[in-house]
Amino acid sequence: MTTYHYVLTIQYPLPNGGGFGMATDTGTIQPGEQQTRGDVYRQIVDEIAATRGAVRPNVIFFSLEPDVLGGAR
């Protein structure tokens, strides 16, 4: 099973019109065999938004790549 590394930056409105918050998170994920890139994207966005209490986040940056370097397997 392939492990993927992700980087996600979101921007979200703060409560009571107090401006905007921004958060960047990184990590690894091992998607299920039937998951698509879109499924993984939505899973990561939902999880990060929930941990930040972000409602209606705007995704500023998203990257999902296999977590290997060079000839490593």
XYZ file of C-alpha atoms in Angstrom:
73
model
C 0.000 0.000 0.000
C 1.393 3.374 -0.997
C 1.752 6.146 1.570
C 1.197 9.714 0.377
C 2.465 12.974 1.837
C 0.129 15.966 1.749
C 0.365 19.700 2.335
C -2.848 21.684 2.767
C -3.359 25.394 3.409
C -6.847 26.686 4.175
C -8.304 30.112 4.875
C -11.544 30.401 6.821
C -13.775 33.123 8.255
C -13.440 33.714 11.984
C -16.595 33.795 14.118
C -18.548 37.048 14.438
C -16.971 38.604 11.353
C -13.577 38.845 13.040
C -11.573 38.488 9.842
C -9.943 35.331 8.567
C -7.782 32.558 9.946
C -5.252 30.575 7.951
C -3.750 27.165 8.651
C -1.230 24.918 6.931
C -0.989 21.267 7.806
C 1.169 18.383 6.558
C 1.032 14.672 7.098
C 0.841 11.267 5.507
C -2.131 9.149 4.529
C -2.655 5.647 3.195
C -5.810 5.772 1.086
C -8.011 2.725 0.646
C -7.815 0.842 -2.640
C -11.110 2.270 -3.895
C -10.452 5.880 -2.849
C -9.884 8.440 -5.582
C -7.665 11.502 -5.366
C -10.868 13.520 -4.921
C -11.961 11.307 -2.017
C -8.614 11.789 -0.286
C -8.707 15.562 -0.902
C -12.187 15.854 0.660
C -11.163 13.646 3.618
C -8.086 15.758 4.364
C -9.918 19.086 3.959
C -12.768 17.930 6.210
C -10.408 16.618 8.907
C -8.209 19.724 8.991
C -11.198 22.082 8.917
C -12.799 20.198 11.818
C -9.639 20.391 13.947
C -9.465 24.158 13.362
C -13.182 24.754 13.843
C -13.204 26.147 10.308
C -16.551 26.559 8.592
C -16.588 26.907 4.790
C -12.794 26.892 4.367
C -11.191 28.078 1.149
C -8.344 25.861 -0.002
C -5.320 28.008 -0.828
C -2.888 25.177 -1.552
C -3.079 21.375 -1.806
C -0.391 18.856 -2.717
C -0.590 15.052 -2.590
C 2.454 13.030 -3.674
C 3.822 9.528 -3.044
C 5.952 9.621 0.112
C 9.134 8.211 -1.442
C 12.434 9.752 -2.469
C 14.541 8.658 -5.407
C 14.848 4.885 -5.596
C 13.311 4.308 -2.142
C 10.326 1.969 -2.001
